[in-house]
Amino acid sequence: MSAQRRHNTDGRIARGERTREAILAAHTALLRDGVLKPTAKTIAERAGVSLRTVWLNFKDMEALFAETTSYWQKADLELREDIDPGLPLEDRIDAFCAQRARRLEHLAPAARSAALGEPFSPALARSRQVHVERVESDLAATFRPELAARTDRDVLARALFVAASWPTWSSLRDDLGLDVDEAAAVMCHTLRVLLRT
């Protein structure tokens, strides 16, 4: 292949990648703006591309959901920090709740949108399962000493999960109207009660 043809091919590939990224960014931005079920047309308009271009890059909405959930999962991992299980329990609870609150607030737009589509979308259902497994893993690592000492460790692990889960956070923020600090305080209080009994 000549240098000119290779340059043209590389340019087309780069433009294609930029277009895909623009579509994903538009979808993400719409969710952040509270548009919980954006249509392909709305996404195309926000991205500054034609509807046909959306379908050329993603065969259907399920393919777009798969790419968008991948973005949210990667962004969530960037907010994750290990918490030393050797720290005093109070310090671990405070660190866990502060980090969990940041991550939940970051994921809130995607979680609210996903709740509407999960029953009909394998990509969204898979994404939810990834987040469930992450929370379970984070709790198990952070509170390993307390869980190991308990005969009811499975029940305790499930109770901790409920306290730190998205549905609970949504209930605190949306149903009770608490701000982030107030909701985090409820989470911390719940974890303290559970881990001390």
mmCIF file of C-alpha atoms in Angstrom:
data_model
loop_
_atom_site.group_PDB
_atom_site.id
_atom_site.type_symbol
_atom_site.label_atom_id
_atom_site.label_comp_id
_atom_site.label_asym_id
_atom_site.label_seq_id
_atom_site.Cartn_x
_atom_site.Cartn_y
_atom_site.Cartn_z
ATOM 1 C CA MET A 1 0.000 0.000 0.000
ATOM 2 C CA SER A 2 1.330 3.421 -0.915
ATOM 3 C CA ALA A 3 2.032 6.014 1.771
ATOM 4 C CA GLN A 4 -0.838 8.166 0.445
ATOM 5 C CA ARG A 5 -3.358 5.306 0.588
ATOM 6 C CA ARG A 6 -2.183 4.347 4.073
ATOM 7 C CA HIS A 7 -2.555 7.991 5.164
ATOM 8 C CA ASN A 8 -6.096 8.115 3.732
ATOM 9 C CA THR A 9 -7.023 4.838 5.441
ATOM 10 C CA ASP A 10 -5.555 5.979 8.751
ATOM 11 C CA GLY A 11 -7.459 9.272 8.438
ATOM 12 C CA ARG A 12 -10.755 7.468 7.809
ATOM 13 C CA ILE A 13 -10.177 5.192 10.805
ATOM 14 C CA ALA A 14 -9.371 8.171 13.036
ATOM 15 C CA ARG A 15 -12.488 10.026 11.832
ATOM 16 C CA GLY A 16 -14.585 6.929 12.453
ATOM 17 C CA GLU A 17 -13.240 6.655 16.000
ATOM 18 C CA ARG A 18 -13.935 10.338 16.638
ATOM 19 C CA THR A 19 -17.484 9.883 15.360
ATOM 20 C CA ARG A 20 -18.096 6.882 17.641
ATOM 21 C CA GLU A 21 -16.659 8.804 20.585
ATOM 22 C CA ALA A 22 -18.889 11.796 19.776
ATOM 23 C CA ILE A 23 -21.965 9.547 19.741
ATOM 24 C CA LEU A 24 -21.010 7.932 23.053
ATOM 25 C CA ALA A 25 -20.236 11.331 24.582
ATOM 26 C CA ALA A 26 -23.617 12.638 23.409
ATOM 27 C CA HIS A 27 -25.435 9.667 24.915
ATOM 28 C CA THR A 28 -23.564 10.099 28.209
ATOM 29 C CA ALA A 29 -24.205 13.862 28.270
ATOM 30 C CA LEU A 30 -27.920 13.366 27.692
ATOM 31 C CA LEU A 31 -28.107 10.958 30.630
ATOM 32 C CA ARG A 32 -26.257 13.473 32.799
ATOM 33 C CA ASP A 33 -28.766 16.116 31.714
ATOM 34 C CA GLY A 34 -31.616 13.919 32.956
ATOM 35 C CA VAL A 35 -32.815 12.603 29.598
ATOM 36 C CA LEU A 36 -33.372 9.062 30.835
ATOM 37 C CA LYS A 37 -34.468 7.474 27.548
ATOM 38 C CA PRO A 38 -32.807 9.410 24.745
ATOM 39 C CA THR A 39 -33.759 8.292 21.264
ATOM 40 C CA ALA A 40 -31.215 7.620 18.547
ATOM 41 C CA LYS A 41 -32.420 10.809 16.847
ATOM 42 C CA THR A 42 -31.809 12.873 19.999
ATOM 43 C CA ILE A 43 -28.358 11.328 20.411
ATOM 44 C CA ALA A 44 -27.524 12.061 16.761
ATOM 45 C CA GLU A 45 -28.598 15.689 17.137
ATOM 46 C CA ARG A 46 -26.529 16.098 20.305
ATOM 47 C CA ALA A 47 -23.490 14.500 18.619
ATOM 48 C CA GLY A 48 -23.886 16.664 15.521
ATOM 49 C CA VAL A 49 -24.208 13.671 13.195
ATOM 50 C CA SER A 50 -26.973 12.188 11.120
ATOM 51 C CA LEU A 51 -29.235 9.429 12.361
ATOM 52 C CA ARG A 52 -27.793 7.257 9.595
ATOM 53 C CA THR A 53 -24.306 7.799 11.037
ATOM 54 C CA VAL A 54 -25.493 6.514 14.418
ATOM 55 C CA TRP A 55 -26.764 3.324 12.768
ATOM 56 C CA LEU A 56 -23.586 2.950 10.718
ATOM 57 C CA ASN A 57 -21.567 2.965 13.950
ATOM 58 C CA PHE A 58 -23.967 0.981 16.141
ATOM 59 C CA LYS A 59 -26.208 -1.678 14.639
ATOM 60 C CA ASP A 60 -28.934 -1.000 17.211
ATOM 61 C CA MET A 61 -29.597 0.626 20.564
ATOM 62 C CA GLU A 62 -28.403 -2.504 22.371
ATOM 63 C CA ALA A 63 -24.960 -2.097 20.795
ATOM 64 C CA LEU A 64 -24.931 1.549 21.856
ATOM 65 C CA PHE A 65 -25.965 0.572 25.404
ATOM 66 C CA ALA A 66 -23.110 -1.945 25.544
ATOM 67 C CA GLU A 67 -20.565 0.747 24.619
ATOM 68 C CA THR A 68 -22.060 3.342 26.942
ATOM 69 C CA THR A 69 -22.156 0.976 29.928
ATOM 70 C CA SER A 70 -18.507 0.156 29.246
ATOM 71 C CA TYR A 71 -17.729 3.890 29.531
ATOM 72 C CA TRP A 72 -19.555 4.163 32.884
ATOM 73 C CA GLN A 73 -17.839 1.040 34.231
ATOM 74 C CA LYS A 74 -14.383 2.353 33.327
ATOM 75 C CA ALA A 75 -15.144 5.751 34.831
ATOM 76 C CA ASP A 76 -16.395 4.080 38.008
ATOM 77 C CA LEU A 77 -13.169 2.073 38.341
ATOM 78 C CA GLU A 78 -11.152 5.281 38.089
ATOM 79 C CA LEU A 79 -12.913 6.511 41.243
ATOM 80 C CA ARG A 80 -12.123 3.314 43.146
ATOM 81 C CA GLU A 81 -9.347 3.211 45.733
ATOM 82 C CA ASP A 82 -8.325 0.282 47.904
ATOM 83 C CA ILE A 83 -9.089 0.681 51.596
ATOM 84 C CA ASP A 84 -6.609 -0.993 53.910
ATOM 85 C CA PRO A 85 -8.493 -3.665 55.933
ATOM 86 C CA GLY A 86 -5.894 -3.161 58.669
ATOM 87 C CA LEU A 87 -7.135 0.349 59.442
ATOM 88 C CA PRO A 88 -9.399 0.861 62.475
ATOM 89 C CA LEU A 89 -13.024 0.019 61.720
ATOM 90 C CA GLU A 90 -14.224 3.631 62.095
ATOM 91 C CA ASP A 91 -11.659 4.835 59.564
ATOM 92 C CA ARG A 92 -12.628 2.119 57.093
ATOM 93 C CA ILE A 93 -16.316 2.902 57.425
ATOM 94 C CA ASP A 94 -15.687 6.620 56.860
ATOM 95 C CA ALA A 95 -13.397 5.962 53.875
ATOM 96 C CA PHE A 96 -15.783 3.425 52.362
ATOM 97 C CA CYS A 97 -18.819 5.706 52.684
ATOM 98 C CA ALA A 98 -17.001 8.740 51.269
ATOM 99 C CA GLN A 99 -15.779 6.765 48.269
ATOM 100 C CA ARG A 100 -19.104 4.995 47.771
ATOM 101 C CA ALA A 101 -20.998 8.307 47.843
ATOM 102 C CA ARG A 102 -18.693 9.731 45.128
ATOM 103 C CA ARG A 103 -19.128 6.657 42.972
ATOM 104 C CA LEU A 104 -22.896 6.500 43.429
ATOM 105 C CA GLU A 105 -23.315 10.162 42.551
ATOM 106 C CA HIS A 106 -21.169 9.647 39.465
ATOM 107 C CA LEU A 107 -23.219 6.609 38.384
ATOM 108 C CA ALA A 108 -26.605 8.108 39.264
ATOM 109 C CA PRO A 109 -27.543 9.315 35.741
ATOM 110 C CA ALA A 110 -26.696 5.950 34.185
ATOM 111 C CA ALA A 111 -28.392 3.996 36.977
ATOM 112 C CA ARG A 112 -31.610 5.987 36.688
ATOM 113 C CA SER A 113 -31.675 5.466 32.945
ATOM 114 C CA ALA A 114 -30.709 1.794 33.125
ATOM 115 C CA ALA A 115 -33.539 1.024 35.552
ATOM 116 C CA LEU A 116 -35.996 1.824 32.769
ATOM 117 C CA GLY A 117 -34.338 -0.450 30.224
ATOM 118 C CA GLU A 118 -32.840 -3.340 32.207
ATOM 119 C CA PRO A 119 -35.850 -5.668 31.797
ATOM 120 C CA PHE A 120 -35.474 -5.380 28.017
ATOM 121 C CA SER A 121 -31.719 -5.001 27.568
ATOM 122 C CA PRO A 122 -29.126 -7.733 28.162
ATOM 123 C CA ALA A 123 -26.349 -5.095 28.022
ATOM 124 C CA LEU A 124 -27.934 -3.020 30.789
ATOM 125 C CA ALA A 125 -28.690 -6.112 32.892
ATOM 126 C CA ARG A 126 -25.060 -7.257 32.527
ATOM 127 C CA SER A 127 -23.843 -3.810 33.539
ATOM 128 C CA ARG A 128 -25.972 -3.906 36.685
ATOM 129 C CA GLN A 129 -24.510 -7.304 37.579
ATOM 130 C CA VAL A 130 -20.968 -5.917 37.159
ATOM 131 C CA HIS A 131 -21.778 -3.123 39.602
ATOM 132 C CA VAL A 132 -23.360 -5.547 42.085
ATOM 133 C CA GLU A 133 -20.232 -7.712 41.995
ATOM 134 C CA ARG A 134 -17.998 -4.650 42.463
ATOM 135 C CA VAL A 135 -19.869 -3.533 45.558
ATOM 136 C CA GLU A 136 -19.814 -7.046 47.018
ATOM 137 C CA SER A 137 -16.079 -7.301 46.342
ATOM 138 C CA ASP A 138 -15.323 -3.863 47.821
ATOM 139 C CA LEU A 139 -17.305 -4.646 50.975
ATOM 140 C CA ALA A 140 -15.657 -8.066 51.363
ATOM 141 C CA ALA A 141 -12.178 -6.548 51.019
ATOM 142 C CA THR A 142 -12.777 -3.523 53.248
ATOM 143 C CA PHE A 143 -14.531 -5.379 56.061
ATOM 144 C CA ARG A 144 -12.756 -8.733 55.767
ATOM 145 C CA PRO A 145 -11.782 -8.932 59.491
ATOM 146 C CA GLU A 146 -15.340 -8.322 60.695
ATOM 147 C CA LEU A 147 -16.875 -10.724 58.178
ATOM 148 C CA ALA A 148 -14.335 -13.442 58.993
ATOM 149 C CA ALA A 149 -15.174 -13.222 62.698
ATOM 150 C CA ARG A 150 -18.906 -13.696 62.229
ATOM 151 C CA THR A 151 -20.858 -16.937 62.089
ATOM 152 C CA ASP A 152 -23.583 -15.066 60.184
ATOM 153 C CA ARG A 153 -21.124 -13.615 57.670
ATOM 154 C CA ASP A 154 -23.363 -14.296 54.639
ATOM 155 C CA VAL A 155 -26.293 -12.455 56.203
ATOM 156 C CA LEU A 156 -24.016 -9.616 57.300
ATOM 157 C CA ALA A 157 -22.463 -9.351 53.822
ATOM 158 C CA ARG A 158 -25.924 -9.086 52.277
ATOM 159 C CA ALA A 159 -27.021 -6.477 54.807
ATOM 160 C CA LEU A 160 -23.888 -4.426 54.101
ATOM 161 C CA PHE A 161 -24.619 -4.681 50.386
ATOM 162 C CA VAL A 162 -28.147 -3.384 50.862
ATOM 163 C CA ALA A 163 -26.838 -0.429 52.872
ATOM 164 C CA ALA A 164 -24.333 0.482 50.132
ATOM 165 C CA SER A 165 -26.419 -0.355 47.061
ATOM 166 C CA TRP A 166 -27.751 1.957 44.371
ATOM 167 C CA PRO A 167 -31.457 1.349 45.221
ATOM 168 C CA THR A 168 -30.819 2.403 48.833
ATOM 169 C CA TRP A 169 -28.850 5.459 47.720
ATOM 170 C CA SER A 170 -31.606 6.370 45.275
ATOM 171 C CA SER A 171 -34.188 6.073 48.027
ATOM 172 C CA LEU A 172 -32.166 8.359 50.312
ATOM 173 C CA ARG A 173 -31.494 10.934 47.602
ATOM 174 C CA ASP A 174 -34.689 10.809 45.543
ATOM 175 C CA ASP A 175 -37.413 9.574 47.907
ATOM 176 C CA LEU A 176 -36.238 11.290 51.100
ATOM 177 C CA GLY A 177 -34.637 14.267 49.342
ATOM 178 C CA LEU A 178 -31.383 14.061 51.307
ATOM 179 C CA ASP A 179 -28.274 15.807 50.042
ATOM 180 C CA VAL A 180 -25.073 13.824 49.430
ATOM 181 C CA ASP A 181 -23.644 14.403 52.918
ATOM 182 C CA GLU A 182 -26.902 13.460 54.625
ATOM 183 C CA ALA A 183 -27.268 10.307 52.537
ATOM 184 C CA ALA A 184 -23.641 9.334 53.205
ATOM 185 C CA ALA A 185 -24.237 9.855 56.950
ATOM 186 C CA VAL A 186 -27.154 7.413 56.841
ATOM 187 C CA MET A 187 -24.999 4.873 54.996
ATOM 188 C CA CYS A 188 -22.180 5.249 57.540
ATOM 189 C CA HIS A 189 -24.570 4.928 60.480
ATOM 190 C CA THR A 190 -26.089 1.769 58.991
ATOM 191 C CA LEU A 191 -22.681 0.193 58.386
ATOM 192 C CA ARG A 192 -21.587 1.023 61.947
ATOM 193 C CA VAL A 193 -24.693 -0.588 63.429
ATOM 194 C CA LEU A 194 -24.324 -3.687 61.262
ATOM 195 C CA LEU A 195 -20.611 -4.134 61.884
ATOM 196 C CA ARG A 196 -20.822 -3.670 65.652
ATOM 197 C CA THR A 197 -23.634 -6.146 66.353
#
